[in-house]
Short mmCIF file of C-alpha atoms in Angstrom, two decimals:
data_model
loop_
_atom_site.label_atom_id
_atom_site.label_comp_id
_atom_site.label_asym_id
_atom_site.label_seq_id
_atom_site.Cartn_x
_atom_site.Cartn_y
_atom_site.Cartn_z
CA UNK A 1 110.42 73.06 140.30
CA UNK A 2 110.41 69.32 140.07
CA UNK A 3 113.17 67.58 137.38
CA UNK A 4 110.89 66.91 134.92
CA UNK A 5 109.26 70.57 134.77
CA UNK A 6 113.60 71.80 134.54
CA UNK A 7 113.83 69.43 131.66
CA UNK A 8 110.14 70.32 130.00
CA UNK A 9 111.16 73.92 130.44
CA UNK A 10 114.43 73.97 128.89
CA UNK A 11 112.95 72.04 125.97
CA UNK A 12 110.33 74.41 125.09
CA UNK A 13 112.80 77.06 125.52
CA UNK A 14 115.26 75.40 122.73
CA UNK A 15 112.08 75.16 120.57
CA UNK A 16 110.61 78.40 121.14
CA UNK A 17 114.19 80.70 121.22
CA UNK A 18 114.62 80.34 117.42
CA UNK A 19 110.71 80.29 116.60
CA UNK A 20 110.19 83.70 118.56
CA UNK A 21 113.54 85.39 116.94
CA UNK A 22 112.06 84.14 113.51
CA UNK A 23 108.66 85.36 113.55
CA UNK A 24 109.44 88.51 114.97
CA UNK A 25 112.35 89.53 112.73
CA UNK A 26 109.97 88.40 110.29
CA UNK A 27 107.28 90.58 111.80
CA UNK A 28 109.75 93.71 111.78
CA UNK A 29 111.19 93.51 108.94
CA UNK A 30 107.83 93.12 107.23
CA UNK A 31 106.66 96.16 108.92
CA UNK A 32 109.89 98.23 108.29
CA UNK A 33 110.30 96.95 104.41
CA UNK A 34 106.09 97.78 103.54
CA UNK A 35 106.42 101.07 105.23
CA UNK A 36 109.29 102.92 104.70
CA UNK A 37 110.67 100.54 101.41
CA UNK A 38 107.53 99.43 99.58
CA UNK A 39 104.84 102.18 99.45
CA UNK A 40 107.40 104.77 98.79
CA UNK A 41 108.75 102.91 95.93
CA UNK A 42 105.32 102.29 94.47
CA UNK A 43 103.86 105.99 94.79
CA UNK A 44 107.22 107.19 93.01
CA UNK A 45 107.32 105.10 90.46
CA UNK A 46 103.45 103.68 89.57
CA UNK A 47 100.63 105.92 88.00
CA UNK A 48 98.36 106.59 90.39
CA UNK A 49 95.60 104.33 89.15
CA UNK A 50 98.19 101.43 89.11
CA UNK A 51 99.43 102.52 92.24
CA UNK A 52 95.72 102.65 93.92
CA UNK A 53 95.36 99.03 92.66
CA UNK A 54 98.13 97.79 94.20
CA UNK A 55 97.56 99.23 98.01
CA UNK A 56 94.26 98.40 98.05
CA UNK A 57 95.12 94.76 97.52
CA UNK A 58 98.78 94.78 99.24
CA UNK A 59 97.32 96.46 102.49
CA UNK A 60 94.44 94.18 103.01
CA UNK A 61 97.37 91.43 102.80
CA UNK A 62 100.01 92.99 105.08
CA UNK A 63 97.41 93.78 108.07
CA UNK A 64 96.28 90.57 108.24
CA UNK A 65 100.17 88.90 107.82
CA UNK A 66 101.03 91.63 110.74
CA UNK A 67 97.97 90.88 112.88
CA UNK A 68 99.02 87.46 113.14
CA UNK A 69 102.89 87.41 112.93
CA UNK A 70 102.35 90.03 116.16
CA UNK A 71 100.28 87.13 117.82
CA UNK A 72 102.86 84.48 117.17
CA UNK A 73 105.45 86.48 118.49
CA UNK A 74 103.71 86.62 121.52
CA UNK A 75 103.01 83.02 121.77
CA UNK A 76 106.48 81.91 121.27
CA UNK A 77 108.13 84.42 123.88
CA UNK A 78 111.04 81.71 125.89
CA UNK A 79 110.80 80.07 128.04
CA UNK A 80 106.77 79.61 128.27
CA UNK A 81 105.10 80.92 125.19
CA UNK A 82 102.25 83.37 126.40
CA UNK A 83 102.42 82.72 130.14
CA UNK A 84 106.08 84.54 129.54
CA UNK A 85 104.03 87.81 128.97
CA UNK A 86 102.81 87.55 132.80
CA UNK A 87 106.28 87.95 134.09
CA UNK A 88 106.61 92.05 133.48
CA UNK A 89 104.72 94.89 132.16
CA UNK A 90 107.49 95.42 129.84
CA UNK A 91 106.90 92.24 128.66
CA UNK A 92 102.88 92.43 127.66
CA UNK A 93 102.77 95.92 127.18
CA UNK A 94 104.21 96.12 123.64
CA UNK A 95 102.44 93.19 122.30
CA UNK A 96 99.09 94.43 123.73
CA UNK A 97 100.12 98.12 121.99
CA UNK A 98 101.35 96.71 118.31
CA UNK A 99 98.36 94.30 118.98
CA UNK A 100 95.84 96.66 119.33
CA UNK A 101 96.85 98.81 116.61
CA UNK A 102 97.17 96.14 114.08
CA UNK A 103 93.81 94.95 114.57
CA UNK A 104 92.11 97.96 114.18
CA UNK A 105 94.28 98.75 110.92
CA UNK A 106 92.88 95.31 110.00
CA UNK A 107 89.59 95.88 110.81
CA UNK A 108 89.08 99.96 111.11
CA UNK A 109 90.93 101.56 109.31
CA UNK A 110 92.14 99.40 106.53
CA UNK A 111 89.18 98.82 105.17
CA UNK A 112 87.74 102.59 105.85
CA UNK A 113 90.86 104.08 103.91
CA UNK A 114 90.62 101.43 101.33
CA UNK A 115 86.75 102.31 100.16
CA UNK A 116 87.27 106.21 100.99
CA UNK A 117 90.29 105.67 98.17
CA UNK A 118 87.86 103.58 95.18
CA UNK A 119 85.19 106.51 96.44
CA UNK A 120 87.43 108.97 95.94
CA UNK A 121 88.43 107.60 92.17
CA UNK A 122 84.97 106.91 91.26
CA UNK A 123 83.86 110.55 92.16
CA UNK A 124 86.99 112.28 90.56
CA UNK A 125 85.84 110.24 87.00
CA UNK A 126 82.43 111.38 87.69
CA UNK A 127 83.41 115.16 87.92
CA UNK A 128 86.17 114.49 85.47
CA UNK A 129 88.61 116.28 87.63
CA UNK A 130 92.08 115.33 87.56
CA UNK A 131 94.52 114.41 90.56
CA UNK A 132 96.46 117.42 91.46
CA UNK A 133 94.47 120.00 89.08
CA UNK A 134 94.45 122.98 90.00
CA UNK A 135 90.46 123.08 88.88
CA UNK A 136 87.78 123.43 91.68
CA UNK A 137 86.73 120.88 92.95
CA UNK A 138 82.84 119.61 93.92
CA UNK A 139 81.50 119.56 97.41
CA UNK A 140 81.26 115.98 97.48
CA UNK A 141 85.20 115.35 96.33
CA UNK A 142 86.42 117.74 98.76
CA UNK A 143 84.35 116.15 101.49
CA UNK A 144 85.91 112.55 100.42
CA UNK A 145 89.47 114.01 100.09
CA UNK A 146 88.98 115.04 104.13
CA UNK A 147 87.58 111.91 105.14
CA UNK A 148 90.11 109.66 103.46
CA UNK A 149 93.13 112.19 104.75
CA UNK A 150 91.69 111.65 108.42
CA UNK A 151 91.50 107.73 107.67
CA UNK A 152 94.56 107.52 106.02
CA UNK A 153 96.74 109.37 108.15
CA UNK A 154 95.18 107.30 111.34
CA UNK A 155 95.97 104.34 109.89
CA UNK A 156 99.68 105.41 109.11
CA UNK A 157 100.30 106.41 113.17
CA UNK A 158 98.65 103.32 114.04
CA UNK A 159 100.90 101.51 112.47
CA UNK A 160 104.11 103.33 113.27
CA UNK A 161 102.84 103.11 116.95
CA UNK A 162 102.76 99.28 116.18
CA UNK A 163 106.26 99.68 114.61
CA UNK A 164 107.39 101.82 117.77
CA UNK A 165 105.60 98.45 119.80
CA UNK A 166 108.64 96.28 118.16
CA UNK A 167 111.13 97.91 118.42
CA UNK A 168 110.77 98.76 122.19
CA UNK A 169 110.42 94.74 122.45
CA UNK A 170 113.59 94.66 120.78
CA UNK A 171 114.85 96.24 123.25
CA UNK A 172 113.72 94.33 126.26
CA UNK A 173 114.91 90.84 124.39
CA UNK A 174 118.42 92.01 123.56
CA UNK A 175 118.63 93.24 127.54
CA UNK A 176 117.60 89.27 127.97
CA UNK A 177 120.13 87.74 125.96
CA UNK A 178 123.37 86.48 127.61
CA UNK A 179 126.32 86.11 125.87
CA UNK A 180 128.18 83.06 127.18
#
């Protein structure tokens, strides 16, 4: 490598080190805090209408904020940005995974679970049935209830396989880091 690639190099590294560890503690903890913090908090404490308003505006929001803070993550990998992920498997392998499973949470799912759930409501106030009531409930209801437990529980592995993604990148990057 000539002098002025060792120089170029270990200047994009200085700029890309902290960039990379910010958007992907950033991408983490957004992923950790929305799953396991957020939605639980909200379905305990909201009515259900309130809380139906809320995720279907919040998730929208938070697919599209993971979607990209999983690509800039990837781009700002030390020492070269994207051509890092060449170097390994292990390197490309869990971006291509949380990747993958972000966009189609972004673009599948998401938006399948979303209108499934306003379906759901409008067809509960047209049979007047309740959440939870023990009443019968129509054909129709029952058949929306599956549909948006299949789409909703898809979208939840996707993105705890997109979760999983991270944190097995975590591990590769603390293996990487050399305490001086």
């Amino acid at each position: 490598m000539a002098p002025e690639q060792i120089a170029w190099a270990s200047s994009s590294s200085s700029l890309l080190a902290p960039l990379h560890i910010l958007s992907y503690s950033t991408l983490l903890g957004t992923e950790l805090y929305q799953t396991f913090v957020m939605t639980k908090v909200c379905y305990q404490s909201l009515p259900r209408s309130a809380f139906t308003t809320l995720q279907k505006r919040v998730f929208p929001i938070y697919f599209r904020s993971q979607t990209l803070l999983i690509l800039s993550t990837a781009a700002t990998i030390p020492p070269y940005g994207p051509l890092t992920l060449q170097a390994s498997k292990s390197y490309w392998i869990p971006f291509a995974v949380a990747a993958t499973t972000a966009l189609l949470n972004f673009f599948i799912y998401g938006p399948r679970t979303r209108q499934l759930m306003m379906d759901r409501l409008r067809q509960e106030t047209k049979d007047g049935s309740k959440p939870n009531s023990p009443a019968k409930l129509s054909s129709n209801l029952e058949t929306l209830n599956r549909a948006f437990s299949r789409s909703h529980a898809m979208s939840i592995h996707l993105n705890l396989i997109s979760i999983a993604a991270m944190i097995s990148w975590a591990w590769k990057l603390g293996s990487l880091v050399v305490l001086q």
